[in-house]
Coordinates of C-alpha atoms (C1' of nucleotides) in Angstrom, one line a residue:
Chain A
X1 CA 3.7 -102.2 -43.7
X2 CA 7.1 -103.7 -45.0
X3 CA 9.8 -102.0 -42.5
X4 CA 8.2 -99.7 -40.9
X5 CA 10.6 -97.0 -40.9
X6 CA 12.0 -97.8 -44.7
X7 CA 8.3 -96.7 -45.6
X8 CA 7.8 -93.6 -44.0
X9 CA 7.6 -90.6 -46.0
X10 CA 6.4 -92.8 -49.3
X11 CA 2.6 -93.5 -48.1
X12 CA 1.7 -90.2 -49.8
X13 CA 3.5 -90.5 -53.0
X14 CA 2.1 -94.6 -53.2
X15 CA -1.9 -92.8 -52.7
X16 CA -1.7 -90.3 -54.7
X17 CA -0.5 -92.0 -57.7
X18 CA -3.2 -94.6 -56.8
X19 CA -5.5 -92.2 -56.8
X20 CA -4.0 -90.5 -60.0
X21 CA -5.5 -93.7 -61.8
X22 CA -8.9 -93.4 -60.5
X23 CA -10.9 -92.4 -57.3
X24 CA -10.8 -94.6 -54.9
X25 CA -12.2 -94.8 -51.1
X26 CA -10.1 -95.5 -47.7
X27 CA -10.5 -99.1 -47.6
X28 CA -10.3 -100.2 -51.7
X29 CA -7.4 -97.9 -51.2
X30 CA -6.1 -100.7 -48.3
X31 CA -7.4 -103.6 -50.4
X32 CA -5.7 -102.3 -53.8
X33 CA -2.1 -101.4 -52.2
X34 CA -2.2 -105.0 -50.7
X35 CA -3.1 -106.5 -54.2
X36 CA -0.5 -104.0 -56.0
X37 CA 2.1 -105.0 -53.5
X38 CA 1.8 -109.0 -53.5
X39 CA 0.9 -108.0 -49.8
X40 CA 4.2 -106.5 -49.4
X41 CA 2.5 -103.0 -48.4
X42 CA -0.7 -103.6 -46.1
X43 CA -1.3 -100.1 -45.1
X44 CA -3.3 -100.1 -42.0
X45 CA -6.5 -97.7 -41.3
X46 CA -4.8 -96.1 -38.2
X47 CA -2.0 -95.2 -40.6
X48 CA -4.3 -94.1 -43.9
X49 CA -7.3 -92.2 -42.6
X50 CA -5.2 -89.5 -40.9
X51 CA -2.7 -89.5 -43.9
X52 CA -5.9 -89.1 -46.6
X53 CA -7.2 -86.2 -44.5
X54 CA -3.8 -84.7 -44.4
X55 CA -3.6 -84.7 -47.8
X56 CA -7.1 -83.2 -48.1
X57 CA -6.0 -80.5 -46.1
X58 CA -3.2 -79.9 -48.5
X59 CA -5.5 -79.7 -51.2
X60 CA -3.8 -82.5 -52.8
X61 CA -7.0 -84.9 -52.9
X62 CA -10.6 -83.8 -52.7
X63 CA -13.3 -86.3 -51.3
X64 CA -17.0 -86.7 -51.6
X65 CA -19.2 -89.6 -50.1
X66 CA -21.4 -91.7 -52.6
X67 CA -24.3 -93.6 -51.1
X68 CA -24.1 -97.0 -51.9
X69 CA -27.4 -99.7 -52.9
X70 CA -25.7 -101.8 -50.1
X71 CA -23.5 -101.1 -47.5
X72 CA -22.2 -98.2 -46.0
X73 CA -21.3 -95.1 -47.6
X74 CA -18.1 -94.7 -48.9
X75 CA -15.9 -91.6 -49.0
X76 CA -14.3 -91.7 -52.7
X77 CA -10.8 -89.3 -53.2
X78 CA -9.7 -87.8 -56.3
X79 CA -6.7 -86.6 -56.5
X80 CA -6.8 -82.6 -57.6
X81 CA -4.6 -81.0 -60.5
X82 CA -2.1 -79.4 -57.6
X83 CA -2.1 -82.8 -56.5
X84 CA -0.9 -84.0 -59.6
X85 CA 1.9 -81.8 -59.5
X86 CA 3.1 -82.7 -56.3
X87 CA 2.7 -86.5 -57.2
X88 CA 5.3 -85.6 -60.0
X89 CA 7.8 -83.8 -57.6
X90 CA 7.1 -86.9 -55.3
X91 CA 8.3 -89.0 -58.3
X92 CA 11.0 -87.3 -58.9
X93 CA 12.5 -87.1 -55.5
X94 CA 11.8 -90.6 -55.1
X95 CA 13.9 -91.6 -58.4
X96 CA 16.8 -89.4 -56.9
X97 CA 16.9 -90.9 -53.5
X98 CA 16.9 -94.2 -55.0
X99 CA 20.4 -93.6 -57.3
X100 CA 22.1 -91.9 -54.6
X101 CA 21.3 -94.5 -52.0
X102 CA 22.5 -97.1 -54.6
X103 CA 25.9 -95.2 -55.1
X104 CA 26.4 -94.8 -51.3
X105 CA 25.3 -98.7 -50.5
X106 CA 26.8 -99.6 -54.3
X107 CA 29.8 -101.1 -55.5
X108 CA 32.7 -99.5 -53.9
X109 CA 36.4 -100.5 -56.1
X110 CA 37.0 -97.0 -56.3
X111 CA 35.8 -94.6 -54.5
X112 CA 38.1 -94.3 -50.9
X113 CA 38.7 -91.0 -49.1
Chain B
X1 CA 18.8 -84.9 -45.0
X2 CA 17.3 -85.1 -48.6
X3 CA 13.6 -85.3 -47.5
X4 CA 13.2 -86.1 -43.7
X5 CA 10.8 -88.9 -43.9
X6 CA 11.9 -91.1 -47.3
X7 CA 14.8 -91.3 -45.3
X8 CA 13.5 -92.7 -42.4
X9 CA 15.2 -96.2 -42.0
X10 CA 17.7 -96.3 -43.7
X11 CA 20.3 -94.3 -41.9
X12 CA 21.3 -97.7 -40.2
X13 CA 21.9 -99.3 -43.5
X14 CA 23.9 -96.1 -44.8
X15 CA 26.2 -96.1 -41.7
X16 CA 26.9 -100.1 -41.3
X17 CA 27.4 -99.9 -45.4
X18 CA 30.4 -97.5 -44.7
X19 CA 32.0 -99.3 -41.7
X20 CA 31.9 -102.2 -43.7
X21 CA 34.7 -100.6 -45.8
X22 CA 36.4 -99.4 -42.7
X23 CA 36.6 -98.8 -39.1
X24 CA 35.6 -95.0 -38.9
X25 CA 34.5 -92.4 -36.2
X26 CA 31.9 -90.0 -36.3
X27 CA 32.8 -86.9 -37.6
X28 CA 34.2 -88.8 -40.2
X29 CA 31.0 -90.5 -41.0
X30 CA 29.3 -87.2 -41.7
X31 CA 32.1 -86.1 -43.8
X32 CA 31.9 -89.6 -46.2
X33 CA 28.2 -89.7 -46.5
X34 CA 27.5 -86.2 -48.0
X35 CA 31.0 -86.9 -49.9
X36 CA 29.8 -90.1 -51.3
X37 CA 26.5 -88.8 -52.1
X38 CA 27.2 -85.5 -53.8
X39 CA 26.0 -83.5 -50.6
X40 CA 22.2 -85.0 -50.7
X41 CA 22.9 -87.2 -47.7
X42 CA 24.0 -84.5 -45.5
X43 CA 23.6 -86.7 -42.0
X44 CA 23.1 -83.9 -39.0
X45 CA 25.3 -84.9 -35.6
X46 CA 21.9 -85.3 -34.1
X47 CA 21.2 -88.2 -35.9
X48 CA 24.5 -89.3 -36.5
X49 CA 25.5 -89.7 -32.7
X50 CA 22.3 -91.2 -31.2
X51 CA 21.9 -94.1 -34.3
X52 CA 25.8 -95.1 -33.3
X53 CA 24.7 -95.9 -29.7
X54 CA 21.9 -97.9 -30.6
X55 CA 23.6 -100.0 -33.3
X56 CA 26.8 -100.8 -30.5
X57 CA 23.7 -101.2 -27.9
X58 CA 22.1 -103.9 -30.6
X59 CA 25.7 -105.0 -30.8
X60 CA 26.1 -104.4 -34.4
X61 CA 29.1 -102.4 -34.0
X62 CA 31.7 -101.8 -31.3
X63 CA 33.7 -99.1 -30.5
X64 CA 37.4 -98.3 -29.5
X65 CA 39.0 -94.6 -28.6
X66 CA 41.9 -93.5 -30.7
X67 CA 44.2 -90.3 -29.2
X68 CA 46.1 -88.2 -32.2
X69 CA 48.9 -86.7 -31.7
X70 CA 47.2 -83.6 -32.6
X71 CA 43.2 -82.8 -31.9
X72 CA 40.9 -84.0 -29.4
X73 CA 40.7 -87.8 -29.0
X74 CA 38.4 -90.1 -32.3
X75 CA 36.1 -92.7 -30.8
X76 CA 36.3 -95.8 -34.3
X77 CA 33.3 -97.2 -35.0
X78 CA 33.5 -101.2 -36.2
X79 CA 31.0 -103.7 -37.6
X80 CA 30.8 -106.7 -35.9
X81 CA 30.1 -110.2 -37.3
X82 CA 26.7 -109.9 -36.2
X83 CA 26.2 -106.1 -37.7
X84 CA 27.4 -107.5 -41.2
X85 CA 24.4 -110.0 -41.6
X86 CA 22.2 -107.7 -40.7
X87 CA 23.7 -105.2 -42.9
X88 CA 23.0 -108.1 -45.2
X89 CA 19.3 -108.5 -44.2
X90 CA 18.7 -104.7 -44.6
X91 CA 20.5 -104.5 -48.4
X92 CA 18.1 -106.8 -49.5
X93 CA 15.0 -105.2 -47.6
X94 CA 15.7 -102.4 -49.5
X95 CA 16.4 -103.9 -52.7
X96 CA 12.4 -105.8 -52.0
X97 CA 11.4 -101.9 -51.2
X98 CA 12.8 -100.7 -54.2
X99 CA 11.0 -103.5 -56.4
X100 CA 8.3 -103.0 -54.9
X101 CA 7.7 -99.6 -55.2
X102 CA 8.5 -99.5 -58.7
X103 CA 6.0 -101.8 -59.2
X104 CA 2.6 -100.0 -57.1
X105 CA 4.1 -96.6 -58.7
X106 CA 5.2 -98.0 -61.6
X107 CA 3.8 -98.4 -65.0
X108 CA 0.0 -99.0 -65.0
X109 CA -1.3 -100.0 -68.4
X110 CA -2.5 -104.0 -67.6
X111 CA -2.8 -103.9 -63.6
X112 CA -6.7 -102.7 -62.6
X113 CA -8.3 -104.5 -60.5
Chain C
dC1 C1' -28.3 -114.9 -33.3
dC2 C1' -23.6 -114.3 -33.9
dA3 C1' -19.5 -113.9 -36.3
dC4 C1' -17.4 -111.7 -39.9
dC5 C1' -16.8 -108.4 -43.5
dT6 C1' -17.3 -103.8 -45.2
dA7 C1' -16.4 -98.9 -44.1
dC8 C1' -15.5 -95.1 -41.5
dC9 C1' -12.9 -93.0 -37.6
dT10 C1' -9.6 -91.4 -33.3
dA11 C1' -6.2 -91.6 -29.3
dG12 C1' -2.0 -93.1 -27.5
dT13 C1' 2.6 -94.9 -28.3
dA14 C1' 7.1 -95.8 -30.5
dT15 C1' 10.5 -94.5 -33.6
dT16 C1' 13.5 -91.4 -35.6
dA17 C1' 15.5 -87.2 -37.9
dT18 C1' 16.5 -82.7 -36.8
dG19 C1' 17.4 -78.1 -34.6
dA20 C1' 19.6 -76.1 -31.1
dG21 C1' 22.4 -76.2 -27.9
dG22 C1' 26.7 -77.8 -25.0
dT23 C1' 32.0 -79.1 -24.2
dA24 C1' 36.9 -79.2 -25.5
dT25 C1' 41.1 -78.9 -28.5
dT26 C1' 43.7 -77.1 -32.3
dT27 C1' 44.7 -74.0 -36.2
dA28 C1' 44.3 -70.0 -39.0
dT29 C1' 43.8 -65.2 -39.2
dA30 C1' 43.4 -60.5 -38.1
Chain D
dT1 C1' 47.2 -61.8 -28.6
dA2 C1' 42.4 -62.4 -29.5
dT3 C1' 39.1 -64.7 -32.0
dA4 C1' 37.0 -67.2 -35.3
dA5 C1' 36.6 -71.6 -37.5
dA6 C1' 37.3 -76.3 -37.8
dT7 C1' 37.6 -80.8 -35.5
dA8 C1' 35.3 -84.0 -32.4
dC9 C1' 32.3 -85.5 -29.1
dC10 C1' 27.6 -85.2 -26.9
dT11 C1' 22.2 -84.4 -25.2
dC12 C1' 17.5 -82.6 -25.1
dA13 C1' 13.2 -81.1 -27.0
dT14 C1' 10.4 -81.1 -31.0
dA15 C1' 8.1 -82.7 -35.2
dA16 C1' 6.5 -86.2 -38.2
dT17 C1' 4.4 -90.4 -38.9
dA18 C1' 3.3 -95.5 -38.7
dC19 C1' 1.1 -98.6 -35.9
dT20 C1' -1.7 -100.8 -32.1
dA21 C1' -5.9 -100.9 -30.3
dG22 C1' -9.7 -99.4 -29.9
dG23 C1' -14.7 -97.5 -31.4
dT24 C1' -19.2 -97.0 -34.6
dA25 C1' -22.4 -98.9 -37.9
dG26 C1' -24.6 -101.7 -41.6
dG27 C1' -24.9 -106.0 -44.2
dT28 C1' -24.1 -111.1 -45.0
dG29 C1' -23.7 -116.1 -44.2
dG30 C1' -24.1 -120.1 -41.4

DNA sequence: CCACCTACCTAGTATTATGAGGTATTTATA
DNA sequence: TATAAATACCTCATAATACTAGGTAGGTGG
């Protein structure tokens, strides 16, 4: 999605506050990230199953299927309180990393060695 | 530096930001970007050294040796014509990153789906 | 019937940041 | 005089992760 190597690192941070909002499955995940984005972030499966049961395995999400009337069964996620936590340190870090890069890319009148 | 992968990317931009503002060489590089961002982008020679090649091998910068009168020999980095519109190009990918991030992660209260 | 959408998944590849190492010169210190 | 530390360059192996390209299966529309 986007730049590929810009993006790396924020897929988690971008599902779990996704999730944070309500539980979701893999591909409404794909859909809602696409919609969110103006199709600026189209996630691909290869890229969010293995990132969804990573963050299972952290204990950041939990997931149980729910049989559907039609269709498949979907796996739904929801994110867990320790999860919650480290969506706000994700937050955080993210915030940071934007103002330093903006100083270091920034204006520059006054700042030589 | 900072968090391994949100940095992902955008060590290309970072370096071609600074030779912009001047010709510099490498060690010097390393030195400027943790000065310039308060020690959070502390750039490891690792990196450093292998992203230089590939921007002179993509021709975004050139290089020239420089003996000192003192101290081994300095090898100046220097941003070519074409490395300063695609300096461009990558300022405003970020800046589209940026806004759209702060709008998936963003505030929440009219966007469902 | 067949294409397409939904819905899940994995394996292999490419990229990239880092850790750990190497070389060489100069300067400060003990 | 040693010797450590700083300057200045470099490479290799590893880890993380995003994507491509595939696979499975059920349901829907023409």
């Amino acid at each position: 999605m986007f730049n590929r190597e810009l993006v790396k690192g924020s897929t988690s941070l971008l599902l779990l506050q996704l999730l944070l909002e309500r539980d979701m499955y893999g591909y409404e995940l794909v859909k809602e990230m696409d919609k969110r984005s103006d199709h600026q972030f189209q996630i691909k499966e290869g890229t969010l199953y293995p990132a969804l049961h990573k963050l299972e395995k952290q204990a950041y999400i939990e997931c149980y299927w729910q049989e559907q009337p039609k269709g498949p069964a979907r796996r739904y996620y929801k994110i867990t309180e320790q999860g919650k936590e480290v969506l706000q340190e994700k937050q955080d870090e993210w915030q940071r990393y934007v103002q330093v890069m903006n100083k270091v890319i920034g204006r520059t009148e006054n700042d030589s060695i």
